[in-house]
Amino acid sequence: MVAPARIAALTRLRCSIFQTSYNPTSVRTGAKYLRARLRGPSMAQYYPAALNLSQLAREFPELEIVDPDEEQRIQDVEDKKKRGKGAPKKAKSKADSRRATRKK
Amino acid sequence: MPNIRVLRDIKARELVRANEVARRAYLYVARNQALPPQVRHQAQLQLNTFGRYTRPTTVKNRCHETGRGRGIMSEFGLCRFQFRLKALKGELPGVQKASW
């Protein structure tokens, strides 16, 4: 029969030799949050980089890049306005609001 | 143009990357039983102030092609249907249709 104190001493010595921390009561030290590798960098590059025309146009206005999708959208809005299907005018007061005329 | 869910996911990934070190530091303090409870509680409160998209669990792998969130083959980053289309076209190296 070996005394518990002897076993504890042995464990402490073993920890000092193999450079592990002596933690006989298994207290949570939170070390695993520091030990784990950072996952952000690999997470951030999951999607392949896509060319963004509108962003390019905003960054380099001197190149005068035309975004066909944006042109089409503006054209569609103009067409809708001509047919009277544009966005309603902003209400000046609470009474003008379209919400006021809505059925309860 | 990727759809809104993909854009949101890209945003979440960027925020996770930007806040990861600070979050880890607070996690270390909050989960460390050797520290006084008041300090740990303060650290936990700080953790709660981080935004929704700074947690790595909010990030979801979505299809590169369609942005679909389910049925993703993580090895290729494609949903099952896009995987099939690309594999049949021969755009995925080493993938072959089974035949025996």
PDB file of C-alpha atoms in Angstrom:
ATOM      1  CA  MET A   1       0.000   0.000   0.000  1.00  0.00           C
ATOM      2  CA  VAL A   2       1.404   3.359  -1.069  1.00  0.00           C
ATOM      3  CA  ALA A   3       0.514   6.484   0.887  1.00  0.00           C
ATOM      4  CA  PRO A   4      -1.566   9.068  -1.075  1.00  0.00           C
ATOM      5  CA  ALA A   5       1.014  11.738  -0.259  1.00  0.00           C
ATOM      6  CA  ARG A   6       3.663   9.668  -2.012  1.00  0.00           C
ATOM      7  CA  ILE A   7       1.484   9.295  -5.115  1.00  0.00           C
ATOM      8  CA  ALA A   8       0.820  13.040  -5.116  1.00  0.00           C
ATOM      9  CA  ALA A   9       4.539  13.731  -4.871  1.00  0.00           C
ATOM     10  CA  LEU A  10       5.166  11.339  -7.726  1.00  0.00           C
ATOM     11  CA  THR A  11       2.521  13.047  -9.881  1.00  0.00           C
ATOM     12  CA  ARG A  12       3.991  16.458  -9.112  1.00  0.00           C
ATOM     13  CA  LEU A  13       7.447  15.245 -10.088  1.00  0.00           C
ATOM     14  CA  ARG A  14       6.083  13.677 -13.259  1.00  0.00           C
ATOM     15  CA  CYS A  15       4.411  16.979 -14.154  1.00  0.00           C
ATOM     16  CA  SER A  16       7.636  18.898 -13.648  1.00  0.00           C
ATOM     17  CA  ILE A  17       9.553  16.419 -15.814  1.00  0.00           C
ATOM     18  CA  PHE A  18       7.065  16.344 -18.697  1.00  0.00           C
ATOM     19  CA  GLN A  19       6.173  20.041 -18.369  1.00  0.00           C
ATOM     20  CA  THR A  20       2.475  19.484 -17.761  1.00  0.00           C
ATOM     21  CA  SER A  21       0.580  21.496 -15.156  1.00  0.00           C
ATOM     22  CA  TYR A  22      -0.046  19.835 -11.797  1.00  0.00           C
ATOM     23  CA  ASN A  23      -3.783  19.968 -11.236  1.00  0.00           C
ATOM     24  CA  PRO A  24      -4.835  17.195  -8.814  1.00  0.00           C
ATOM     25  CA  THR A  25      -8.389  18.550  -8.234  1.00  0.00           C
ATOM     26  CA  SER A  26      -9.081  18.982 -11.984  1.00  0.00           C
ATOM     27  CA  VAL A  27      -9.882  22.684 -11.622  1.00  0.00           C
ATOM     28  CA  ARG A  28     -10.957  24.232 -14.938  1.00  0.00           C
ATOM     29  CA  THR A  29      -8.263  26.706 -15.926  1.00  0.00           C
ATOM     30  CA  GLY A  30      -9.724  27.841 -19.244  1.00  0.00           C
ATOM     31  CA  ALA A  31      -6.428  26.951 -20.893  1.00  0.00           C
ATOM     32  CA  LYS A  32      -8.200  25.183 -23.731  1.00  0.00           C
ATOM     33  CA  TYR A  33      -9.499  28.544 -25.017  1.00  0.00           C
ATOM     34  CA  LEU A  34      -5.933  29.819 -25.264  1.00  0.00           C
ATOM     35  CA  ARG A  35      -4.476  26.576 -26.570  1.00  0.00           C
ATOM     36  CA  ALA A  36      -6.911  26.079 -29.452  1.00  0.00           C
ATOM     37  CA  ARG A  37      -5.875  27.450 -32.830  1.00  0.00           C
ATOM     38  CA  LEU A  38      -7.625  30.535 -34.174  1.00  0.00           C
ATOM     39  CA  ARG A  39     -10.377  29.492 -36.557  1.00  0.00           C
ATOM     40  CA  GLY A  40     -11.231  32.935 -37.928  1.00  0.00           C
ATOM     41  CA  PRO A  41      -8.632  33.200 -40.717  1.00  0.00           C
ATOM     42  CA  SER A  42      -9.638  29.906 -42.334  1.00  0.00           C
ATOM     43  CA  MET A  43     -13.337  30.688 -41.794  1.00  0.00           C
ATOM     44  CA  ALA A  44     -13.000  34.046 -43.539  1.00  0.00           C
ATOM     45  CA  GLN A  45     -11.701  32.510 -46.760  1.00  0.00           C
ATOM     46  CA  TYR A  46     -14.448  29.910 -47.242  1.00  0.00           C
ATOM     47  CA  TYR A  47     -16.125  31.639 -50.177  1.00  0.00           C
ATOM     48  CA  PRO A  48     -14.022  32.186 -53.315  1.00  0.00           C
ATOM     49  CA  ALA A  49     -13.363  35.884 -53.940  1.00  0.00           C
ATOM     50  CA  ALA A  50     -15.916  37.279 -56.389  1.00  0.00           C
ATOM     51  CA  LEU A  51     -15.488  40.370 -58.545  1.00  0.00           C
ATOM     52  CA  ASN A  52     -17.942  43.042 -57.442  1.00  0.00           C
ATOM     53  CA  LEU A  53     -18.609  45.522 -60.266  1.00  0.00           C
ATOM     54  CA  SER A  54     -20.468  48.117 -58.201  1.00  0.00           C
ATOM     55  CA  GLN A  55     -17.733  48.115 -55.566  1.00  0.00           C
ATOM     56  CA  LEU A  56     -15.074  48.531 -58.287  1.00  0.00           C
ATOM     57  CA  ALA A  57     -17.000  51.426 -59.799  1.00  0.00           C
ATOM     58  CA  ARG A  58     -17.224  53.116 -56.404  1.00  0.00           C
ATOM     59  CA  GLU A  59     -13.506  52.691 -55.722  1.00  0.00           C
ATOM     60  CA  PHE A  60     -12.334  53.877 -59.142  1.00  0.00           C
ATOM     61  CA  PRO A  61     -14.801  56.515 -60.382  1.00  0.00           C
ATOM     62  CA  GLU A  62     -12.226  57.716 -62.958  1.00  0.00           C
ATOM     63  CA  LEU A  63     -12.509  54.431 -64.886  1.00  0.00           C
ATOM     64  CA  GLU A  64     -16.224  55.071 -65.515  1.00  0.00           C
ATOM     65  CA  ILE A  65     -17.220  51.426 -65.201  1.00  0.00           C
ATOM     66  CA  VAL A  66     -20.820  50.709 -66.184  1.00  0.00           C
ATOM     67  CA  ASP A  67     -22.640  48.069 -64.147  1.00  0.00           C
ATOM     68  CA  PRO A  68     -25.244  46.563 -66.525  1.00  0.00           C
ATOM     69  CA  ASP A  69     -27.371  45.182 -63.671  1.00  0.00           C
ATOM     70  CA  GLU A  70     -27.578  48.596 -61.992  1.00  0.00           C
ATOM     71  CA  GLU A  71     -28.362  50.278 -65.345  1.00  0.00           C
ATOM     72  CA  GLN A  72     -31.169  47.787 -65.890  1.00  0.00           C
ATOM     73  CA  ARG A  73     -32.571  48.388 -62.411  1.00  0.00           C
ATOM     74  CA  ILE A  74     -32.603  52.182 -62.866  1.00  0.00           C
ATOM     75  CA  GLN A  75     -34.244  51.715 -66.282  1.00  0.00           C
ATOM     76  CA  ASP A  76     -36.929  49.482 -64.745  1.00  0.00           C
ATOM     77  CA  VAL A  77     -37.648  52.051 -62.020  1.00  0.00           C
ATOM     78  CA  GLU A  78     -38.013  54.787 -64.662  1.00  0.00           C
ATOM     79  CA  ASP A  79     -40.377  52.619 -66.688  1.00  0.00           C
ATOM     80  CA  LYS A  80     -42.490  51.909 -63.612  1.00  0.00           C
ATOM     81  CA  LYS A  81     -42.669  55.629 -62.775  1.00  0.00           C
ATOM     82  CA  LYS A  82     -43.904  56.349 -66.307  1.00  0.00           C
ATOM     83  CA  ARG A  83     -46.715  53.844 -65.825  1.00  0.00           C
ATOM     84  CA  GLY A  84     -47.594  55.417 -62.468  1.00  0.00           C
ATOM     85  CA  LYS A  85     -46.267  52.447 -60.529  1.00  0.00           C
ATOM     86  CA  GLY A  86     -43.472  54.274 -58.726  1.00  0.00           C
ATOM     87  CA  ALA A  87     -42.914  54.479 -54.989  1.00  0.00           C
ATOM     88  CA  PRO A  88     -45.498  56.656 -53.206  1.00  0.00           C
ATOM     89  CA  LYS A  89     -44.540  60.161 -52.077  1.00  0.00           C
ATOM     90  CA  LYS A  90     -43.150  60.494 -48.575  1.00  0.00           C
ATOM     91  CA  ALA A  91     -45.894  61.602 -46.185  1.00  0.00           C
ATOM     92  CA  LYS A  92     -45.407  65.133 -44.802  1.00  0.00           C
ATOM     93  CA  SER A  93     -47.547  64.517 -41.720  1.00  0.00           C
ATOM     94  CA  LYS A  94     -49.081  61.621 -39.844  1.00  0.00           C
ATOM     95  CA  ALA A  95     -52.496  62.258 -41.453  1.00  0.00           C
ATOM     96  CA  ASP A  96     -51.061  61.969 -45.010  1.00  0.00           C
ATOM     97  CA  SER A  97     -49.601  58.604 -44.197  1.00  0.00           C
ATOM     98  CA  ARG A  98     -51.023  55.650 -46.105  1.00  0.00           C
ATOM     99  CA  ARG A  99     -51.071  53.811 -42.822  1.00  0.00           C
ATOM    100  CA  ALA A 100     -53.837  56.153 -41.617  1.00  0.00           C
ATOM    101  CA  THR A 101     -56.184  55.071 -44.441  1.00  0.00           C
ATOM    102  CA  ARG A 102     -55.491  51.411 -43.907  1.00  0.00           C
ATOM    103  CA  LYS A 103     -58.298  49.151 -42.722  1.00  0.00           C
ATOM    104  CA  LYS A 104     -58.054  48.289 -39.075  1.00  0.00           C
TER     105      LYS A 104
ATOM    106  CA  MET B   1     -24.167  38.389 -57.075  1.00  0.00           C
ATOM    107  CA  PRO B   2     -24.471  36.188 -53.957  1.00  0.00           C
ATOM    108  CA  ASN B   3     -27.817  36.197 -52.178  1.00  0.00           C
ATOM    109  CA  ILE B   4     -28.462  37.917 -48.847  1.00  0.00           C
ATOM    110  CA  ARG B   5     -27.896  34.787 -46.792  1.00  0.00           C
ATOM    111  CA  VAL B   6     -24.440  34.373 -48.285  1.00  0.00           C
ATOM    112  CA  LEU B   7     -23.688  38.068 -47.738  1.00  0.00           C
ATOM    113  CA  ARG B   8     -24.766  37.730 -44.112  1.00  0.00           C
ATOM    114  CA  ASP B   9     -22.587  34.676 -43.740  1.00  0.00           C
ATOM    115  CA  ILE B  10     -19.596  36.532 -45.222  1.00  0.00           C
ATOM    116  CA  LYS B  11     -20.218  39.344 -42.737  1.00  0.00           C
ATOM    117  CA  ALA B  12     -20.413  36.853 -39.870  1.00  0.00           C
ATOM    118  CA  ARG B  13     -17.134  35.246 -40.939  1.00  0.00           C
ATOM    119  CA  GLU B  14     -15.398  38.616 -41.036  1.00  0.00           C
ATOM    120  CA  LEU B  15     -16.733  39.557 -37.598  1.00  0.00           C
ATOM    121  CA  VAL B  16     -15.724  36.211 -36.113  1.00  0.00           C
ATOM    122  CA  ARG B  17     -12.212  36.718 -37.419  1.00  0.00           C
ATOM    123  CA  ALA B  18     -12.025  40.302 -36.133  1.00  0.00           C
ATOM    124  CA  ASN B  19     -13.276  39.507 -32.604  1.00  0.00           C
ATOM    125  CA  GLU B  20     -11.809  36.068 -32.098  1.00  0.00           C
ATOM    126  CA  VAL B  21      -8.778  37.034 -29.995  1.00  0.00           C
ATOM    127  CA  ALA B  22     -10.754  39.300 -27.642  1.00  0.00           C
ATOM    128  CA  ARG B  23     -13.486  36.696 -27.247  1.00  0.00           C
ATOM    129  CA  ARG B  24     -10.939  34.000 -26.434  1.00  0.00           C
ATOM    130  CA  ALA B  25      -9.369  36.215 -23.774  1.00  0.00           C
ATOM    131  CA  TYR B  26     -12.739  36.815 -22.105  1.00  0.00           C
ATOM    132  CA  LEU B  27     -13.608  33.129 -22.401  1.00  0.00           C
ATOM    133  CA  TYR B  28     -10.354  32.245 -20.673  1.00  0.00           C
ATOM    134  CA  VAL B  29     -11.141  34.562 -17.750  1.00  0.00           C
ATOM    135  CA  ALA B  30     -14.787  33.543 -17.524  1.00  0.00           C
ATOM    136  CA  ARG B  31     -14.109  29.802 -17.553  1.00  0.00           C
ATOM    137  CA  ASN B  32     -11.087  29.893 -15.240  1.00  0.00           C
ATOM    138  CA  GLN B  33     -12.199  28.497 -11.885  1.00  0.00           C
ATOM    139  CA  ALA B  34      -8.995  29.704 -10.231  1.00  0.00           C
ATOM    140  CA  LEU B  35     -10.054  33.347 -10.616  1.00  0.00           C
ATOM    141  CA  PRO B  36     -12.432  35.146  -8.216  1.00  0.00           C
ATOM    142  CA  PRO B  37     -16.130  34.783  -9.117  1.00  0.00           C
ATOM    143  CA  GLN B  38     -16.639  38.532  -9.496  1.00  0.00           C
ATOM    144  CA  VAL B  39     -13.942  38.783 -12.146  1.00  0.00           C
ATOM    145  CA  ARG B  40     -15.336  35.768 -13.967  1.00  0.00           C
ATOM    146  CA  HIS B  41     -18.820  37.240 -13.894  1.00  0.00           C
ATOM    147  CA  GLN B  42     -17.576  40.543 -15.305  1.00  0.00           C
ATOM    148  CA  ALA B  43     -15.846  38.663 -18.111  1.00  0.00           C
ATOM    149  CA  GLN B  44     -19.054  36.776 -18.862  1.00  0.00           C
ATOM    150  CA  LEU B  45     -20.982  40.055 -19.006  1.00  0.00           C
ATOM    151  CA  GLN B  46     -18.394  41.398 -21.447  1.00  0.00           C
ATOM    152  CA  LEU B  47     -18.804  38.266 -23.563  1.00  0.00           C
ATOM    153  CA  ASN B  48     -22.527  38.942 -23.738  1.00  0.00           C
ATOM    154  CA  THR B  49     -21.908  42.412 -25.197  1.00  0.00           C
ATOM    155  CA  PHE B  50     -20.353  40.991 -28.370  1.00  0.00           C
ATOM    156  CA  GLY B  51     -22.606  41.042 -31.374  1.00  0.00           C
ATOM    157  CA  ARG B  52     -24.604  38.138 -32.641  1.00  0.00           C
ATOM    158  CA  TYR B  53     -22.345  37.454 -35.615  1.00  0.00           C
ATOM    159  CA  THR B  54     -19.111  37.354 -33.619  1.00  0.00           C
ATOM    160  CA  ARG B  55     -19.875  33.850 -32.381  1.00  0.00           C
ATOM    161  CA  PRO B  56     -18.320  31.153 -34.545  1.00  0.00           C
ATOM    162  CA  THR B  57     -21.450  29.011 -34.261  1.00  0.00           C
ATOM    163  CA  THR B  58     -23.467  31.516 -36.313  1.00  0.00           C
ATOM    164  CA  VAL B  59     -21.282  30.787 -39.323  1.00  0.00           C
ATOM    165  CA  LYS B  60     -22.764  28.255 -41.711  1.00  0.00           C
ATOM    166  CA  ASN B  61     -21.115  26.651 -44.692  1.00  0.00           C
ATOM    167  CA  ARG B  62     -23.232  27.500 -47.729  1.00  0.00           C
ATOM    168  CA  CYS B  63     -23.015  26.434 -51.359  1.00  0.00           C
ATOM    169  CA  HIS B  64     -20.417  28.439 -53.339  1.00  0.00           C
ATOM    170  CA  GLU B  65     -22.656  28.386 -56.406  1.00  0.00           C
ATOM    171  CA  THR B  66     -26.221  28.783 -55.184  1.00  0.00           C
ATOM    172  CA  GLY B  67     -25.943  29.775 -51.504  1.00  0.00           C
ATOM    173  CA  ARG B  68     -28.039  26.798 -50.439  1.00  0.00           C
ATOM    174  CA  GLY B  69     -27.582  26.023 -46.749  1.00  0.00           C
ATOM    175  CA  ARG B  70     -28.481  22.348 -46.665  1.00  0.00           C
ATOM    176  CA  GLY B  71     -26.967  19.297 -48.258  1.00  0.00           C
ATOM    177  CA  ILE B  72     -23.492  20.813 -48.559  1.00  0.00           C
ATOM    178  CA  MET B  73     -20.553  18.567 -49.316  1.00  0.00           C
ATOM    179  CA  SER B  74     -17.937  20.280 -47.221  1.00  0.00           C
ATOM    180  CA  GLU B  75     -15.076  18.836 -49.250  1.00  0.00           C
ATOM    181  CA  PHE B  76     -16.254  20.791 -52.299  1.00  0.00           C
ATOM    182  CA  GLY B  77     -18.309  23.558 -50.687  1.00  0.00           C
ATOM    183  CA  LEU B  78     -21.193  22.755 -53.028  1.00  0.00           C
ATOM    184  CA  CYS B  79     -24.729  21.607 -52.436  1.00  0.00           C
ATOM    185  CA  ARG B  80     -25.637  18.127 -53.610  1.00  0.00           C
ATOM    186  CA  PHE B  81     -27.213  19.205 -56.895  1.00  0.00           C
ATOM    187  CA  GLN B  82     -24.414  21.597 -57.897  1.00  0.00           C
ATOM    188  CA  PHE B  83     -21.978  18.863 -56.939  1.00  0.00           C
ATOM    189  CA  ARG B  84     -23.739  16.469 -59.307  1.00  0.00           C
ATOM    190  CA  LEU B  85     -23.839  19.000 -62.151  1.00  0.00           C
ATOM    191  CA  LYS B  86     -20.164  19.873 -61.794  1.00  0.00           C
ATOM    192  CA  ALA B  87     -19.084  16.281 -61.339  1.00  0.00           C
ATOM    193  CA  LEU B  88     -20.926  15.198 -64.494  1.00  0.00           C
ATOM    194  CA  LYS B  89     -19.333  18.075 -66.392  1.00  0.00           C
ATOM    195  CA  GLY B  90     -15.950  16.873 -65.162  1.00  0.00           C
ATOM    196  CA  GLU B  91     -15.119  20.078 -63.303  1.00  0.00           C
ATOM    197  CA  LEU B  92     -14.286  18.297 -60.042  1.00  0.00           C
ATOM    198  CA  PRO B  93     -10.920  16.544 -60.301  1.00  0.00           C
ATOM    199  CA  GLY B  94     -10.980  12.935 -59.149  1.00  0.00           C
ATOM    200  CA  VAL B  95     -14.772  12.646 -59.000  1.00  0.00           C
ATOM    201  CA  GLN B  96     -16.321  10.007 -61.197  1.00  0.00           C
ATOM    202  CA  LYS B  97     -19.807   8.605 -61.575  1.00  0.00           C
ATOM    203  CA  ALA B  98     -20.032   5.174 -60.029  1.00  0.00           C
ATOM    204  CA  SER B  99     -20.507   2.324 -62.468  1.00  0.00           C
ATOM    205  CA  TRP B 100     -20.049  -1.382 -61.898  1.00  0.00           C
TER     206      TRP B 100
END
